Coordinates of C-alpha atoms in Angstrom, one line a residue:
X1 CA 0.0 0.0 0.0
X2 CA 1.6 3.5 -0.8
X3 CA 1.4 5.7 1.8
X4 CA 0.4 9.2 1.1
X5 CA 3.2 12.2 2.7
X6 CA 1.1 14.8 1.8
X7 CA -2.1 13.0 3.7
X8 CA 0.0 12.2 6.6
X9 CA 1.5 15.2 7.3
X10 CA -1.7 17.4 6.9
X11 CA -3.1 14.4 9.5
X12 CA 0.0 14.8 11.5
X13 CA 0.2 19.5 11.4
X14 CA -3.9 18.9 12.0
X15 CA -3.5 16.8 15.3
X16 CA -0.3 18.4 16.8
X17 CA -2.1 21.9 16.8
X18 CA -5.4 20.4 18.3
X19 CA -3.2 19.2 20.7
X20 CA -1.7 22.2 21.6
X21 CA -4.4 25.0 20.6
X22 CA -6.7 23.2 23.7
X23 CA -3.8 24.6 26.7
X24 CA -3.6 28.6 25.5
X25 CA -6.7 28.9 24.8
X26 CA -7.7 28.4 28.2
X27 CA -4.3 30.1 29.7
X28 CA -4.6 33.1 28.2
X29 CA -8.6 33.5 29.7
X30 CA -6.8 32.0 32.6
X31 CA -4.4 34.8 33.1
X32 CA -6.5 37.5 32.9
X33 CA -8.8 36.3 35.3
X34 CA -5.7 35.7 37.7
X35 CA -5.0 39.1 37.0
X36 CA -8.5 40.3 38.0
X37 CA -8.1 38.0 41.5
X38 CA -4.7 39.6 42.8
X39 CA -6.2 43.2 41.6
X40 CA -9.2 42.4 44.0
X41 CA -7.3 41.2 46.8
X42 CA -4.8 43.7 46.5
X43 CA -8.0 46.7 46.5
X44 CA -9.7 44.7 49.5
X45 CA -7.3 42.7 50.9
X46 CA -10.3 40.0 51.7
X47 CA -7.9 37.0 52.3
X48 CA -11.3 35.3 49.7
X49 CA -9.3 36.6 47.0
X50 CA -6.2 35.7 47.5
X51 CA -7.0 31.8 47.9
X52 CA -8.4 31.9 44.6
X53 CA -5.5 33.3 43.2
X54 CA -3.5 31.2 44.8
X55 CA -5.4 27.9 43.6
X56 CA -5.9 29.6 39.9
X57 CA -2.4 29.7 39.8
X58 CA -1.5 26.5 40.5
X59 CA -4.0 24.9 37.9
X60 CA -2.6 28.2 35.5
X61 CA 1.3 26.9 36.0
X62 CA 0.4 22.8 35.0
X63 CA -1.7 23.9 31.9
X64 CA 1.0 26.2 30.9
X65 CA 3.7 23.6 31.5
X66 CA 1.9 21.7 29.2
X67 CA 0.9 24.2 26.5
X68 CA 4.8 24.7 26.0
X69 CA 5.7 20.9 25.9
X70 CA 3.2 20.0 23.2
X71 CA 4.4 23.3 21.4
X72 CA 7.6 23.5 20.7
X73 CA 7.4 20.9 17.9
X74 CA 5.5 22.5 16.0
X75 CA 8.1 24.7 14.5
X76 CA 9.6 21.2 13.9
X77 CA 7.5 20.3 11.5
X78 CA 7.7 23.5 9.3
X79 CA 11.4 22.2 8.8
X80 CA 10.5 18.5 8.4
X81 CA 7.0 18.4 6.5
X82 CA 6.4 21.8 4.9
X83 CA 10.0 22.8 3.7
X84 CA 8.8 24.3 0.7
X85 CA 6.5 26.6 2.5
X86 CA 9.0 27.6 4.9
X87 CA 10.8 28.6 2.1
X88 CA 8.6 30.3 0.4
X89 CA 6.9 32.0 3.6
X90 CA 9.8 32.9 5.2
X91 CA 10.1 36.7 4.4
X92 CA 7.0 37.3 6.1
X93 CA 6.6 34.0 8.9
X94 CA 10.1 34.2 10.1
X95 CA 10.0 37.8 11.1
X96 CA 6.3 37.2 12.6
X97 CA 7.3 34.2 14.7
X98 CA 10.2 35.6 16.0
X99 CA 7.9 38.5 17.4
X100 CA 5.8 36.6 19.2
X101 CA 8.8 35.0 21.1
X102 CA 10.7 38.1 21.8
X103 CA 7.9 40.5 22.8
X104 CA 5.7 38.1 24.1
X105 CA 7.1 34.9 25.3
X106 CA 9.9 36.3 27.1
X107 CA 7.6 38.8 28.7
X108 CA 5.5 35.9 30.1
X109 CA 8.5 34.0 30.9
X110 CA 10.1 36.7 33.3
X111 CA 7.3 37.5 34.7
X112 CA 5.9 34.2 35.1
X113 CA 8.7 33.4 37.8
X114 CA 7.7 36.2 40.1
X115 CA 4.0 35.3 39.6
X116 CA 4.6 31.2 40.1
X117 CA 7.7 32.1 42.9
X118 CA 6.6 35.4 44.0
X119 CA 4.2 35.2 46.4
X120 CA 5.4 36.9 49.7
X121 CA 8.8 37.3 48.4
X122 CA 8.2 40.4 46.4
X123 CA 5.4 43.0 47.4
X124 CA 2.3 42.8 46.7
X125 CA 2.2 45.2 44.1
X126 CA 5.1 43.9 42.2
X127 CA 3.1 40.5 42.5
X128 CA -0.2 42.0 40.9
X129 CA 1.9 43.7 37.9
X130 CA 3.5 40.3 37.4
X131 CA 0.1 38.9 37.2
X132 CA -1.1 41.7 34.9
X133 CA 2.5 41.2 32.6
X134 CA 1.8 37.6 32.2
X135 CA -1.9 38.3 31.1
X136 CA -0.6 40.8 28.5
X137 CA 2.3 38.5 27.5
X138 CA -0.4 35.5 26.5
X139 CA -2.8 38.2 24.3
X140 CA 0.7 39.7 22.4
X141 CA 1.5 36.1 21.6
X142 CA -2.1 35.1 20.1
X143 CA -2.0 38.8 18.4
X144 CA 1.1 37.2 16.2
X145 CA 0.1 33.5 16.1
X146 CA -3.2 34.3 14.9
X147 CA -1.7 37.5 12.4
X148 CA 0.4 34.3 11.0
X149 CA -2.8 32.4 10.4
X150 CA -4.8 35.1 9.4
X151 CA -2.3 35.8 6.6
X152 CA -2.5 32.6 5.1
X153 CA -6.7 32.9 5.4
X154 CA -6.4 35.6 3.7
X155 CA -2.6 36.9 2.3
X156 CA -2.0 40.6 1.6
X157 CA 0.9 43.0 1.4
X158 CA 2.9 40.9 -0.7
X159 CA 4.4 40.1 -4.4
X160 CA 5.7 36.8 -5.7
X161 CA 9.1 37.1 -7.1
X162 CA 10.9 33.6 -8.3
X163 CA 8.1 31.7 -6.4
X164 CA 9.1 33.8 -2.7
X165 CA 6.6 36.0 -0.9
X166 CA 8.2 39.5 -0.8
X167 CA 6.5 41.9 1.8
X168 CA 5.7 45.3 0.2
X169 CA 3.4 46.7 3.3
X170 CA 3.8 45.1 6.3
X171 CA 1.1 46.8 7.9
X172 CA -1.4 45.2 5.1
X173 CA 0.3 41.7 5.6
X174 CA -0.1 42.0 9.8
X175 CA -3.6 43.8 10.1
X176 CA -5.4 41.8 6.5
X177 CA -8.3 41.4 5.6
X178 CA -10.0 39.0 8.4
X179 CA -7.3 39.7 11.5
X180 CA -9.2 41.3 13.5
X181 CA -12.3 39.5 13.2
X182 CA -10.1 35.8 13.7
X183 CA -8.4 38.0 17.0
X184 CA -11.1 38.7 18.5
X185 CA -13.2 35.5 18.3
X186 CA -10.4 33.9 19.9
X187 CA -10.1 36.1 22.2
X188 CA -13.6 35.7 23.1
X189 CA -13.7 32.1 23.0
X190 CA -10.4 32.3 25.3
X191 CA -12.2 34.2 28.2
X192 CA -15.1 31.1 27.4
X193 CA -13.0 28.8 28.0
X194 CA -11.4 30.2 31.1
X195 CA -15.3 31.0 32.4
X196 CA -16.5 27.7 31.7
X197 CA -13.8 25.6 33.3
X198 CA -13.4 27.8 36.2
X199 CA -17.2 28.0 36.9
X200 CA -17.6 24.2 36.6
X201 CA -15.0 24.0 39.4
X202 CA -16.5 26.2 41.2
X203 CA -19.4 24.6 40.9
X204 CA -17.9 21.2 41.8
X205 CA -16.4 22.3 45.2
X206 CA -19.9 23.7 45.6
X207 CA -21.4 20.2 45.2
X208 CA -18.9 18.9 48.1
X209 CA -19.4 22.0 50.3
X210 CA -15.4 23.2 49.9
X211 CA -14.5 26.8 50.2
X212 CA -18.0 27.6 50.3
X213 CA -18.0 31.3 50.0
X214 CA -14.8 31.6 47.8
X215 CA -16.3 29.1 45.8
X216 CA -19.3 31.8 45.9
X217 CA -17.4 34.4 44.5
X218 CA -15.5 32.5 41.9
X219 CA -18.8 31.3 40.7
X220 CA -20.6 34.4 40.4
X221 CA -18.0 36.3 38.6
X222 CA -18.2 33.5 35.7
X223 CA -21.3 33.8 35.6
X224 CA -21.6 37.5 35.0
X225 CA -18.6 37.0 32.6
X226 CA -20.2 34.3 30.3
X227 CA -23.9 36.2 30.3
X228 CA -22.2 39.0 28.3
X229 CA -19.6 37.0 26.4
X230 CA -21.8 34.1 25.2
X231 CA -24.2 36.2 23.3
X232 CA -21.2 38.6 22.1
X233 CA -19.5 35.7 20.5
X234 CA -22.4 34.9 18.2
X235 CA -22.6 38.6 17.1
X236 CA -18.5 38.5 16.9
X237 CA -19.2 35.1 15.3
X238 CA -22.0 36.2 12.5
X239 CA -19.2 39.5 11.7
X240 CA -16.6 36.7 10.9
X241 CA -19.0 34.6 8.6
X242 CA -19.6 37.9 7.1
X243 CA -15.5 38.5 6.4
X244 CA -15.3 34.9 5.6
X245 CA -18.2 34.8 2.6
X246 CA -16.5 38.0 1.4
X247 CA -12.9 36.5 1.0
X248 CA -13.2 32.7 1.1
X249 CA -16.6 32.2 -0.3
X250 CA -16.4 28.6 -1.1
X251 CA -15.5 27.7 2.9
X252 CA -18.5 29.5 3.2
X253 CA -20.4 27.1 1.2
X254 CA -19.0 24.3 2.6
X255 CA -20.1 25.2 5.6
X256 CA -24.2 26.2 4.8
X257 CA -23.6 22.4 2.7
X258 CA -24.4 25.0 -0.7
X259 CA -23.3 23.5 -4.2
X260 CA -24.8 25.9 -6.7
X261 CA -24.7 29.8 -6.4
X262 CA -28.2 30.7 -5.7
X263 CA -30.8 32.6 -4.0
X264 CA -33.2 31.8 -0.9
X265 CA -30.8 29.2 0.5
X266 CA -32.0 27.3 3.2
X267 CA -30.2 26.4 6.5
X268 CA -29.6 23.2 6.4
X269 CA -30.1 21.8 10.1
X270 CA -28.6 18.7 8.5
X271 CA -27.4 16.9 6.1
X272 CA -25.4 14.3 4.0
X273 CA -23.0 16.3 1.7
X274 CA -21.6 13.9 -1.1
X275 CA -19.0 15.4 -3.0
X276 CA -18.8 12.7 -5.8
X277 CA -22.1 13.7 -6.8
X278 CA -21.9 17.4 -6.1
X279 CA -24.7 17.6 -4.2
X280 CA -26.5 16.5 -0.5
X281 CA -28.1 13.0 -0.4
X282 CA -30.3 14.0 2.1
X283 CA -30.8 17.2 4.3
X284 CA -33.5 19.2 6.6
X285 CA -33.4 22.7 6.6
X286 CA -35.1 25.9 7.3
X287 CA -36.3 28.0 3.6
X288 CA -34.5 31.1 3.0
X289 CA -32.3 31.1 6.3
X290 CA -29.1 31.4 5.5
X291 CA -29.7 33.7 2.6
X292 CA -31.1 35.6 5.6
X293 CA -27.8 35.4 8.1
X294 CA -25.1 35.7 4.9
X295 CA -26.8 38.7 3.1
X296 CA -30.0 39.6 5.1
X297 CA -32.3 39.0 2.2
X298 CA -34.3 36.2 1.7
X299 CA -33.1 37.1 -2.2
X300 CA -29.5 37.3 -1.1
X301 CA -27.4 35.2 -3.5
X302 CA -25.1 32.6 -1.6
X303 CA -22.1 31.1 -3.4
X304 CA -22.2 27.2 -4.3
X305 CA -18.9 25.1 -3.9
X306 CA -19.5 23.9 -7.6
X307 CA -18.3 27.2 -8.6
X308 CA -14.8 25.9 -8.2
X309 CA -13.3 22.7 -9.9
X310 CA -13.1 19.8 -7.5
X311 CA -9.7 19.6 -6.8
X312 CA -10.5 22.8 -5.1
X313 CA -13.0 22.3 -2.7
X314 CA -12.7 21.2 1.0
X315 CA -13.7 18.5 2.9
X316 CA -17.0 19.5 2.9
X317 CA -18.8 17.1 5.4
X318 CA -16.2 17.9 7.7
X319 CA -16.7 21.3 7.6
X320 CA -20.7 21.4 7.6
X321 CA -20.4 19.4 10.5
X322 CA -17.8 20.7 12.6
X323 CA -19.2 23.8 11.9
X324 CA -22.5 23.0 13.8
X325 CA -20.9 21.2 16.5
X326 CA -19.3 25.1 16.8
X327 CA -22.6 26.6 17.0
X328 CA -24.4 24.1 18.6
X329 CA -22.3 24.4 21.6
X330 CA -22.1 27.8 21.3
X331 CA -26.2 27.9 21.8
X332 CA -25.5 25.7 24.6
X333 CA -23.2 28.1 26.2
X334 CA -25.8 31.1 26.1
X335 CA -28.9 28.5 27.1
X336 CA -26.1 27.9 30.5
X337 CA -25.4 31.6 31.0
X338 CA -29.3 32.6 30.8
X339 CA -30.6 29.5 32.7
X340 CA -27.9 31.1 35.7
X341 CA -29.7 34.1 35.4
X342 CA -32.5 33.0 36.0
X343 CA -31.3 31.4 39.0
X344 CA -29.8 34.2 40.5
X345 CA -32.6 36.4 40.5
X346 CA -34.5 33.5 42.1
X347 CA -32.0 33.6 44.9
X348 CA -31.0 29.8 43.8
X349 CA -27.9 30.2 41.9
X350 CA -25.8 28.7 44.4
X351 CA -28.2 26.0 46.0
X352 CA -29.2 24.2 42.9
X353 CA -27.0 20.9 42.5
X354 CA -28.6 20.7 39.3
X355 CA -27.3 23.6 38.1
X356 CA -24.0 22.9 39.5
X357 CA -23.8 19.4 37.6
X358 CA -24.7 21.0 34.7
X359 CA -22.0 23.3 35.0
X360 CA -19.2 20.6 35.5
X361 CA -20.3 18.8 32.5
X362 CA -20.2 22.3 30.2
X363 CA -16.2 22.1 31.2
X364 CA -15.4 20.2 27.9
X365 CA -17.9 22.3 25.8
X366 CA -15.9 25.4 25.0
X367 CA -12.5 23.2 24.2
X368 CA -14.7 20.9 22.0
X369 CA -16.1 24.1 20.6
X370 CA -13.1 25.6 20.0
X371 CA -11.6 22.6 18.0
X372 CA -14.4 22.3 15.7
X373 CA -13.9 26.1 15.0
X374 CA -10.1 25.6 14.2
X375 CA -11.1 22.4 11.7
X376 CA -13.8 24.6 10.0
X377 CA -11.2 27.4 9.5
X378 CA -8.5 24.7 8.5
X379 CA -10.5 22.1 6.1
X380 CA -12.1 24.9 5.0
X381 CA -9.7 26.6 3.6
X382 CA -8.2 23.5 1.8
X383 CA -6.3 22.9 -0.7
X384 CA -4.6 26.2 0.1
X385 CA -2.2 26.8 2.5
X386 CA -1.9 30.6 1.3
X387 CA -5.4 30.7 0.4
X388 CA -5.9 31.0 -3.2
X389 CA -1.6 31.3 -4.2
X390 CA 0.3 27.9 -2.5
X391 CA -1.3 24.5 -2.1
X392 CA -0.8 22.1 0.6
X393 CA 0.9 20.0 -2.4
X394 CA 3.0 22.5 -3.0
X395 CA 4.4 23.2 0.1
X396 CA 5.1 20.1 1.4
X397 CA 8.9 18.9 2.0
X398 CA 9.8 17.2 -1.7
X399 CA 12.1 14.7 0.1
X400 CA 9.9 13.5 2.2
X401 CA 7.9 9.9 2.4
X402 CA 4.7 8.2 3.3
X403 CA 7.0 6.1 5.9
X404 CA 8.7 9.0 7.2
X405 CA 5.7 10.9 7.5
X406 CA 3.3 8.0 9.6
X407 CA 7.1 7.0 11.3
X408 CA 6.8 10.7 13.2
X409 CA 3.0 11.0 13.3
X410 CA 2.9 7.4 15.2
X411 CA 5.4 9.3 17.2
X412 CA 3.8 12.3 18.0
X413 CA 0.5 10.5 18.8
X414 CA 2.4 8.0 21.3
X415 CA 4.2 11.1 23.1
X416 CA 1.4 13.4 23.3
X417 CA -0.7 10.7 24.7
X418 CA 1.2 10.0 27.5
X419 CA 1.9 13.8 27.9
X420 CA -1.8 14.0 28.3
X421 CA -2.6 11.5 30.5
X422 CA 0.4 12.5 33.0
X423 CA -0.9 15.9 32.5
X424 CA -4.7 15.5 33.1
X425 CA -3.2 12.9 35.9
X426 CA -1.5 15.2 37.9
X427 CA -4.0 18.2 36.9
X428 CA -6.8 16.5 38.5
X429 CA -4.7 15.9 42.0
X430 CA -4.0 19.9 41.9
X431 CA -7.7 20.4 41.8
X432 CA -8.6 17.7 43.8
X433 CA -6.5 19.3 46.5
X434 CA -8.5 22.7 46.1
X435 CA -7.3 25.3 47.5
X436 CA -4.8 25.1 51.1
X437 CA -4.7 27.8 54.1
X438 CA -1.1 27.4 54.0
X439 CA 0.7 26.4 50.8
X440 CA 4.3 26.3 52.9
X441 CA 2.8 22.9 54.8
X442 CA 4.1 21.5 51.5
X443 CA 8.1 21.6 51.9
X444 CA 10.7 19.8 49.9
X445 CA 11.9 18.8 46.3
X446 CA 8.7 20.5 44.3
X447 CA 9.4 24.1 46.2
X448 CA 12.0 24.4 44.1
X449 CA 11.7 27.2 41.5
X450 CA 12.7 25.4 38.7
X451 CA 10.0 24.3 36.4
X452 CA 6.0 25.7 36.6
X453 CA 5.0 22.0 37.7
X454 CA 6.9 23.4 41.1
X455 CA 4.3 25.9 41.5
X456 CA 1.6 23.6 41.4
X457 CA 2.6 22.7 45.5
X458 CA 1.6 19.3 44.4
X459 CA 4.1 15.8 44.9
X460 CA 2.8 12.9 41.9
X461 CA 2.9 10.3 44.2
X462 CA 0.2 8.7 46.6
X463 CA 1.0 10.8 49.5
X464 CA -0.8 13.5 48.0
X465 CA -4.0 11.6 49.2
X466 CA -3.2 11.8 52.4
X467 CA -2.2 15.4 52.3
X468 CA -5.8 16.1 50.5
X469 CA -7.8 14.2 53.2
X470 CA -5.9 16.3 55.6
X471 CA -6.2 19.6 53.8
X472 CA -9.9 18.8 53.7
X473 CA -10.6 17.3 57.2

């Protein structure tokens, strides 16, 4: 059987950066809500604060550890699999890339050892601007990462010359044509994910009547938080779609399951796209809706994904569905935000079990949501890696094999599963273990400043049992 390089490696790119996209996106919500704790205790010194900063921290220093394991290979495989593009790229990725790490992972990284190693070592003020630094540091390094992306979405400020992108504007090539709108869903979904996770804890200690009033407070702020941002991220998310139908109009109609340009398109609530016969073998939908959403006229003209030959167009079951496993969820998230409304003003937001199971279940939805996002944006745009000027085929290393290629993926998928399972592991004993009146009770090898994991206060070995029946006795 020959083995496909070009198959592999896309499989290979597609599953290291759901790998790693799943641990910033919830640090870099993380860190600003970190931020927001030592601000509060440091305005009220209510010692409430202070333990959820604390604890925050803690969870903030594993995910982080493991967000920088599972990405440093990626730049690996720009090198190994995608040597042409690298090539080609370089004038504009290199210089982008090498931002992000100067300006913004260094920034995190100094000040990520006085917020991890800080604590009453350094004032408190010097602790809170750590905090704040680390917070900006994570958003500066999204703000290149996804100007990178964005770029090859949709490339501008550039000219070919002997098959090389040459940067003519820089300004065009950082802020084109859909940055801002791809920055700021992320950003969005970021604080989501950070809401969601740390109101489902919340919740959970809630359930076992831990930290009670802490507990309280962490809880409520979330909830406030996602009212507002779950509803903004579907306006935020319907100016994207917008962007997207004006510059990548046949991702668009992969994703509404569209195959001829037409007018009063229905939503398709679902569907079986075929794309040997160019058309849906089955499918349910609501008449005229989506000429409604894309054009906001039942007339509107939609664009079909027959308008382009075959070997152009995407994966397009993949992307209908994983686009309404995106908004699905995202409908979820603002049915969970509303329903804790109502709650509150029943005075039964924080007695409702209920509730509180339902919120430790919604802790997978925003990472779930946010990879089905990243494969819309990703299949959808196939087969372009710079949309519309490079193909995947034609960036791909010309050396390199179908053995190679499932040699390292087998690889990758071998390491990164045991990273994950150490990581998730050890992550659950840090939560497990909640949050301690005195962090110094825990003395020895793991206070050493040496690696985030230290931070986390927590030993991997079964005395931590012990020391959590203790902590909770």
């Amino acid at each position: 059987m020959d083995l496909d390089p070009l198959l592999l490696s896309r499989l290979q790119f597609a599953f290291v950066v759901s790998f790693h996209a799943i641990f910033p996106v919830f640090t870099i919500g993380l860190a600003s809500y970190i931020a927001v704790l030592h601000g509060l205790f440091y305005k009220t010194e209510n010692p409430a604060w202070d333990r959820l900063a604390l604890f925050w921290t803690k969870v903030f220093a594993v995910v982080f550890g493991m967000g920088v394991v599972s990405g440093i290979v990626m730049s690996f495989q720009f090198g190994t699999n995608w040597s042409n593009f690298s090539y080609a790229t370089a004038n504009f990725l290199g210089p982008v890339l090498s931002y992000e790490v100067v300006t913004a992972f260094f920034l995190e990284a100094a000040f990520l050892g006085v917020l991890l190693f800080g604590r009453n070592k350094v004032p408190e003020g010097v602790h809170l601007f750590a905090a704040i630094m680390v917070a900006i540091g994570t958003f500066i390094s999204s703000f290149w990462i996804l100007s990178a992306n964005s770029w090859m979405q949709t490339p501008a400020g550039f000219e070919m010359i002997d098959g090389r992108f040459h940067i003519v504007s820089w300004t065009e090539a950082i802020f084109n044509p859909s940055f801002w709108y791809r920055f700021t869903h992320m950003g969005l979904a970021s604080f989501l994910t950070g809401g969601f996770v740390v109101a489902g804890v919340s919740a959970w200690f809630l359930l076992r009547k831990r930290d009670v009033e802490a507990n309280k407070k962490a809880l409520s702020m979330c909830l406030w938080l996602l009212l507002i941002l779950t509803p903004a991220q579907a306006v935020v998310g319907d100016f994207h779609g917008l962007n997207t139908l004006e510059h990548q109009p046949t991702k668009v109609a992969a994703m509404e399951g569209n195959w001829e340009t037409s007018s009063n398109v229905p939503l398709l609530l679902f569907a079986i796209p075929d794309k040997d016969s160019q058309s849906n073998l089955f499918e349910i939908g609501i008449p005229n809706l989506a000429s409604i959403v894309l054009t906001h006229s039942a007339e509107g003209e939609v664009p079909g994904i027959s308008a382009v030959p075959v070997d152009e167009q995407p994966p397009v079951a993949i992307v209908f569905w994983s686009f309404r496993i995106m908004v699905g969820l995202g409908f979820l998230m603002i049915g969970v935000a509303l329903a804790g409304l109502f709650l509150r003003r029943k005075g039964r937001v924080f007695e409702s079990p209920l509730y509180h199971k339902v919120l430790v279940g919604m802790i997978a939805s925003p990472f779930v949501a946010v990879l089905a996002g990243w494969i819309v944006t990703e299949a959808g745009r196939a087969p372009w890696l710079v949309y519309g000027v490079m193909s995947h085929a034609q960036g791909l290393t010309p050396s390199l094999t179908g053995g190679m290629a499932l040699f390292t993926l087998i690889g990758y998928i071998g390491v990164y599963s045991v990273v994950f399972l150490v990581g998730v592991y050890y992550l659950s004993r840090v939560v497990r273990q909640g949050m301690l009146d005195e962090p110094q009770e825990v003395q020895g090898e793991i206070e050493r400043a040496k690696r985030p994991f230290s931070a986390a206060h927590t030993p991997f070995d079964d005395d931590t049992d012990n020391r959590i029946e203790g902590a909770n006795a």
